[in-house]
Short mmCIF file of C-alpha atoms and ligand atoms in Angstrom, two decimals:
data_model
loop_
_atom_site.label_atom_id
_atom_site.label_comp_id
_atom_site.label_asym_id
_atom_site.label_seq_id
_atom_site.Cartn_x
_atom_site.Cartn_y
_atom_site.Cartn_z
CA UNK A 252 28.69 87.63 -1.58
CA UNK A 253 27.48 85.55 1.36
CA UNK A 254 30.89 83.88 1.64
CA UNK A 255 32.51 87.28 1.77
CA UNK A 256 30.24 88.36 4.60
CA UNK A 257 30.89 85.15 6.47
CA UNK A 258 34.66 85.58 6.17
CA UNK A 259 34.39 89.16 7.35
CA UNK A 260 32.32 88.02 10.33
CA UNK A 261 34.84 85.26 11.11
CA UNK A 262 37.81 87.64 11.07
CA UNK A 263 35.85 90.09 13.18
CA UNK A 264 35.17 87.37 15.74
CA UNK A 265 38.87 86.38 15.78
CA UNK A 266 39.81 90.02 16.27
CA UNK A 267 37.29 90.35 19.10
CA UNK A 268 38.52 87.22 20.87
CA UNK A 269 42.11 88.50 20.57
CA UNK A 270 41.08 91.81 22.07
CA UNK A 271 39.41 90.19 25.05
CA UNK A 272 42.19 87.63 25.51
CA UNK A 273 44.94 90.18 25.96
CA UNK A 274 43.19 91.77 28.94
CA UNK A 275 44.70 89.78 31.82
CA UNK A 276 47.20 87.56 30.03
CA UNK A 277 45.64 84.35 31.30
CA UNK A 278 46.02 85.12 35.02
CA UNK A 279 43.99 82.82 37.28
CA UNK A 280 42.11 84.45 40.14
CA UNK A 281 43.11 81.55 42.40
CA UNK A 282 46.77 82.40 41.77
CA UNK A 283 46.42 85.98 43.02
CA UNK A 284 47.05 86.80 46.67
CA UNK A 285 43.89 88.07 48.36
CA UNK A 286 45.58 90.81 50.33
CA UNK A 287 42.83 93.42 50.47
CA UNK A 288 39.90 93.95 52.77
CA UNK A 289 37.12 95.38 50.67
CA UNK A 290 33.73 96.58 51.91
CA UNK A 291 30.82 97.85 49.92
CA UNK A 292 28.33 100.31 51.36
CA UNK A 293 25.35 100.87 49.14
CA UNK A 294 23.54 103.86 50.60
CA UNK A 295 21.10 106.69 50.08
CA UNK A 296 22.56 109.97 48.74
CA UNK A 297 21.97 111.78 52.05
CA UNK A 298 23.73 109.14 54.17
CA UNK A 299 27.28 110.08 55.09
CA UNK A 300 29.83 107.30 55.32
CA UNK A 301 33.03 107.41 57.31
CA UNK A 302 35.58 104.96 55.95
CA UNK A 303 36.80 102.58 58.63
CA UNK A 304 33.73 103.10 60.78
CA UNK A 305 31.29 100.31 60.13
CA UNK A 306 29.46 101.51 57.05
CA UNK A 307 25.69 101.55 56.74
CA UNK A 308 24.74 98.59 54.69
CA UNK A 309 21.50 99.18 52.83
CA UNK A 310 20.69 95.93 51.06
CA UNK A 311 18.86 97.46 48.16
CA UNK A 312 19.75 100.48 46.06
CA UNK A 313 18.43 102.14 42.95
CA UNK A 314 20.60 102.61 39.87
CA UNK A 315 20.93 106.26 38.88
CA UNK A 316 19.76 107.52 42.29
CA UNK A 317 21.56 105.88 45.20
CA UNK A 318 25.24 105.70 45.95
CA UNK A 319 27.82 102.96 46.29
CA UNK A 320 30.75 103.52 48.62
CA UNK A 321 33.74 101.16 48.55
CA UNK A 322 36.54 101.05 51.10
CA UNK A 323 39.73 99.05 50.64
CA UNK A 324 42.78 98.44 52.82
CA UNK A 325 45.56 95.93 53.33
CA UNK A 326 44.36 92.93 55.35
CA UNK A 327 46.77 93.49 58.20
CA UNK A 328 45.76 90.34 60.07
CA UNK A 329 47.55 88.26 57.46
CA UNK A 330 49.91 90.57 55.58
CA UNK A 331 52.61 92.72 57.15
CA UNK A 332 52.75 96.48 56.64
CA UNK A 333 54.59 97.16 53.38
CA UNK A 334 53.03 94.25 51.49
CA UNK A 335 51.27 96.89 49.42
CA UNK A 336 54.31 99.14 48.90
CA UNK A 337 54.48 98.34 45.17
CA UNK A 338 50.73 98.67 44.55
CA UNK A 339 50.05 101.43 42.03
CA UNK A 340 46.48 101.29 40.74
CA UNK A 341 43.22 99.90 41.96
CA UNK A 342 40.36 98.88 39.71
CA UNK A 343 36.99 98.27 41.31
CA UNK A 344 34.22 96.39 39.59
CA UNK A 345 30.67 95.32 40.33
CA UNK A 346 30.35 91.53 40.19
CA UNK A 347 27.29 89.35 39.78
CA UNK A 348 26.40 87.31 42.84
CA UNK A 349 25.64 83.60 42.18
CA UNK A 350 21.89 84.20 42.44
CA UNK A 351 22.10 86.55 39.40
CA UNK A 352 24.27 84.15 37.37
CA UNK A 353 21.75 81.29 37.25
CA UNK A 354 20.77 80.57 33.65
CA UNK A 355 23.00 83.38 32.34
CA UNK A 356 26.10 82.04 30.55
CA UNK A 357 27.13 85.64 29.85
CA UNK A 358 27.81 86.09 33.58
CA UNK A 359 29.61 82.78 34.22
CA UNK A 360 32.49 82.56 36.69
CA UNK A 361 35.83 81.21 35.41
CA UNK A 362 39.11 81.08 37.28
CA UNK A 363 40.89 82.35 34.14
CA UNK A 364 40.26 86.09 34.36
CA UNK A 365 40.19 86.48 30.59
CA UNK A 366 37.18 84.16 30.48
CA UNK A 367 35.58 85.24 33.73
CA UNK A 368 32.29 87.08 33.31
CA UNK A 369 31.55 87.66 37.01
CA UNK A 370 32.80 91.22 37.25
CA UNK A 371 31.80 93.24 34.22
CA UNK A 372 30.78 96.63 35.48
CA UNK A 373 33.50 99.23 35.93
CA UNK A 374 33.09 101.33 39.05
CA UNK A 375 36.42 103.01 39.74
CA UNK A 376 40.04 103.09 38.62
CA UNK A 377 42.59 105.23 40.43
CA UNK A 378 45.85 105.30 42.33
CA UNK A 379 46.42 102.95 45.26
CA UNK A 380 47.75 104.93 48.20
CA UNK A 381 49.35 102.71 50.84
CA UNK A 382 49.71 105.62 53.26
CA UNK A 383 45.93 105.92 53.64
CA UNK A 384 44.67 103.19 55.94
CA UNK A 385 41.14 103.06 54.57
CA UNK A 386 41.02 104.20 50.98
CA UNK A 387 37.52 105.19 49.96
CA UNK A 388 35.56 106.06 46.87
CA UNK A 389 31.86 106.64 46.42
CA UNK A 390 29.68 107.56 43.52
CA UNK A 391 26.09 107.49 42.35
CA UNK A 392 25.53 104.25 40.52
CA UNK A 393 25.17 104.60 36.79
CA UNK A 394 21.53 104.19 35.80
CA UNK A 395 22.48 101.54 33.22
CA UNK A 396 23.66 99.07 35.88
CA UNK A 397 21.43 96.01 35.32
CA UNK A 398 18.92 94.98 37.97
CA UNK A 399 20.78 92.17 39.80
CA UNK A 400 22.54 91.09 43.00
CA UNK A 401 26.14 92.18 43.35
CA UNK A 402 29.34 92.25 45.38
CA UNK A 403 32.43 94.30 44.54
CA UNK A 404 35.96 93.20 43.72
CA UNK A 405 39.14 95.29 43.71
CA UNK A 406 42.07 94.38 41.44
CA UNK A 407 45.48 95.89 42.12
CA UNK A 408 48.27 96.48 39.59
CA UNK A 409 51.90 97.30 40.22
CA UNK A 410 53.76 100.09 38.41
CA UNK A 411 54.55 97.72 35.50
CA UNK A 412 50.79 97.36 34.95
CA UNK A 413 50.76 93.74 36.11
CA UNK A 414 47.85 92.46 38.13
CA UNK A 415 49.31 91.49 41.51
CA UNK A 416 46.53 91.22 44.10
CA UNK A 417 42.82 91.48 44.77
CA UNK A 418 40.14 91.62 47.40
CA UNK A 419 36.36 91.40 47.44
CA UNK A 420 33.44 92.41 49.61
CA UNK A 421 32.18 88.88 50.19
CA UNK A 422 33.59 85.44 50.99
CA UNK A 423 34.59 82.55 48.70
CA UNK A 424 30.98 81.37 48.41
CA UNK A 425 29.78 84.92 47.65
CA UNK A 426 26.95 84.50 50.08
CA UNK A 427 27.13 87.52 52.35
CA UNK A 428 27.23 91.32 51.99
CA UNK A 429 25.39 90.98 48.72
CA UNK A 430 23.38 94.00 47.60
CA UNK A 431 20.60 94.35 45.09
CA UNK A 432 20.58 97.09 42.48
CA UNK A 433 17.17 97.78 41.07
CA UNK A 434 16.17 99.89 38.11
CA UNK A 435 15.76 103.63 38.22
CA UNK A 436 12.26 104.96 38.83
CA UNK A 437 13.10 107.94 36.67
CA UNK A 438 12.63 106.36 33.28
CA UNK A 439 8.94 105.47 33.70
CA UNK A 440 8.40 109.10 34.74
CA UNK A 441 9.96 110.27 31.47
CA UNK A 442 7.77 107.83 29.56
CA UNK A 443 4.65 109.18 31.25
CA UNK A 444 5.68 112.77 30.47
CA UNK A 445 6.06 111.86 26.80
CA UNK A 446 2.77 110.03 26.96
CA UNK A 447 1.07 113.15 28.37
CA UNK A 448 2.63 115.29 25.66
CA UNK A 449 1.39 112.83 23.08
CA UNK A 450 -2.13 112.79 24.52
CA UNK A 451 -2.19 116.60 24.69
CA UNK A 452 -1.03 116.83 21.09
CA UNK A 453 -3.68 114.34 20.07
CA UNK A 454 -6.46 116.38 21.66
CA UNK A 455 -5.20 119.73 20.39
CA UNK A 456 -4.94 118.31 16.90
C1 NAG B 561 42.01 88.66 56.30
O1 NAG B 561 42.91 87.60 56.48
C2 NAG B 561 42.45 86.62 57.41
C3 NAG B 561 43.57 85.63 57.63
O2 NAG B 561 43.93 85.02 56.40
C4 NAG B 561 41.21 85.96 56.86
O3 NAG B 561 40.72 85.00 57.77
C5 NAG B 561 40.16 87.03 56.63
O4 NAG B 561 39.02 86.43 56.03
C6 NAG B 561 40.70 88.13 55.75
N1 NAG B 561 39.73 89.21 55.72
C7 NAG B 561 39.14 89.65 54.60
C8 NAG B 561 38.18 90.76 54.79
O5 NAG B 561 39.38 89.17 53.49
C1 NAG B 562 40.81 93.38 57.71
O1 NAG B 562 39.83 92.39 58.04
C2 NAG B 562 40.13 91.65 59.21
C3 NAG B 562 39.01 90.66 59.43
O2 NAG B 562 38.91 89.78 58.35
C4 NAG B 562 40.24 92.57 60.42
O3 NAG B 562 40.63 91.84 61.55
C5 NAG B 562 41.27 93.66 60.13
O4 NAG B 562 41.31 94.61 61.19
C6 NAG B 562 40.94 94.38 58.83
N1 NAG B 562 41.97 95.36 58.54
C7 NAG B 562 41.71 96.65 58.29
C8 NAG B 562 42.89 97.51 58.00
O5 NAG B 562 40.59 97.11 58.28
C1 NAG B 563 48.69 109.52 49.60
O1 NAG B 563 47.93 110.11 50.63
C2 NAG B 563 48.65 111.01 51.42
C3 NAG B 563 47.77 111.40 52.59
O2 NAG B 563 46.51 111.85 52.16
C4 NAG B 563 49.08 112.20 50.56
O3 NAG B 563 49.82 113.11 51.33
C5 NAG B 563 49.94 111.69 49.39
O4 NAG B 563 50.23 112.74 48.53
C6 NAG B 563 49.19 110.60 48.63
N1 NAG B 563 50.09 110.01 47.66
C7 NAG B 563 49.75 109.85 46.38
C8 NAG B 563 50.76 109.18 45.51
O5 NAG B 563 48.67 110.20 45.94
C1 NAG B 564 45.93 96.02 35.28
O1 NAG B 564 46.60 94.95 34.64
C2 NAG B 564 45.85 94.24 33.69
C3 NAG B 564 46.73 93.16 33.12
O2 NAG B 564 47.41 92.47 34.10
C4 NAG B 564 45.34 95.18 32.59
O3 NAG B 564 44.49 94.50 31.74
C5 NAG B 564 44.60 96.36 33.22
O4 NAG B 564 44.27 97.28 32.21
C6 NAG B 564 45.47 97.04 34.24
N1 NAG B 564 44.70 98.11 34.88
C7 NAG B 564 45.22 99.29 35.17
C8 NAG B 564 44.30 100.25 35.85
O5 NAG B 564 46.39 99.57 34.94
#
């Protein structure tokens, strides 16, 4: 019985590792050209951002309430116009800054993208449009985003679905333009409502 369970668990683990291994096909981040400028602009819902104009950088935002804007473009100081002609899709993720990786093996950085745990939180996937100079997307941050310090990274695929380039909102040491996402204030409110209901019920009963 126990052996059976163990074997089942083992095959499940093998299956899981296969599933995660196929994701990037062993591509190393260091082998990808860093062709994109990427900026993150965490902001309050009532702040309006204009892509290309220096975005308001609020250092601290609340999951489930505040917004994250991300702008991406070809880094034209280093790469000629047309470098991005074959870019088809862009995938933007939230990535843990070093300060939020300390003591957390589940967030460890690896050059092999199949093993890398830096960027785990999906933010946006959509078409890459080379004819728009500053491509922009913004959205309210999901309330389940863990309380931590982040930067954002954009991965670009070509039409064959092969990862061909990237860019990120900080430098190689990930030590600037880092923003903090803190927990939603809304949940404790819900808890206190339920608590009030409970107390009311208790007294009525
Ligand atoms: C753009 O490319 C230049 C030249 O390689 C580099 O110094 C700069 O850091 C890049 N900018 C961004 C935002 O990655
Ligand atoms: C990309 O970033 C570099 C600085 O690293 C800047 O000189 C250049 O104008 C930026 N390009 C765009 C299209 O914003
Ligand atoms: C790219 O953007 C331009 C300008 O907004 C638009 O006319 C064009 O249809 C877009 N192309 C794609 C493939 O979405
Ligand atoms: C981009 O390519 C990688 C493999 O290179 C794949 O895992 C990922 O799903 C692709 N993303 C999109 C949006 O096509």
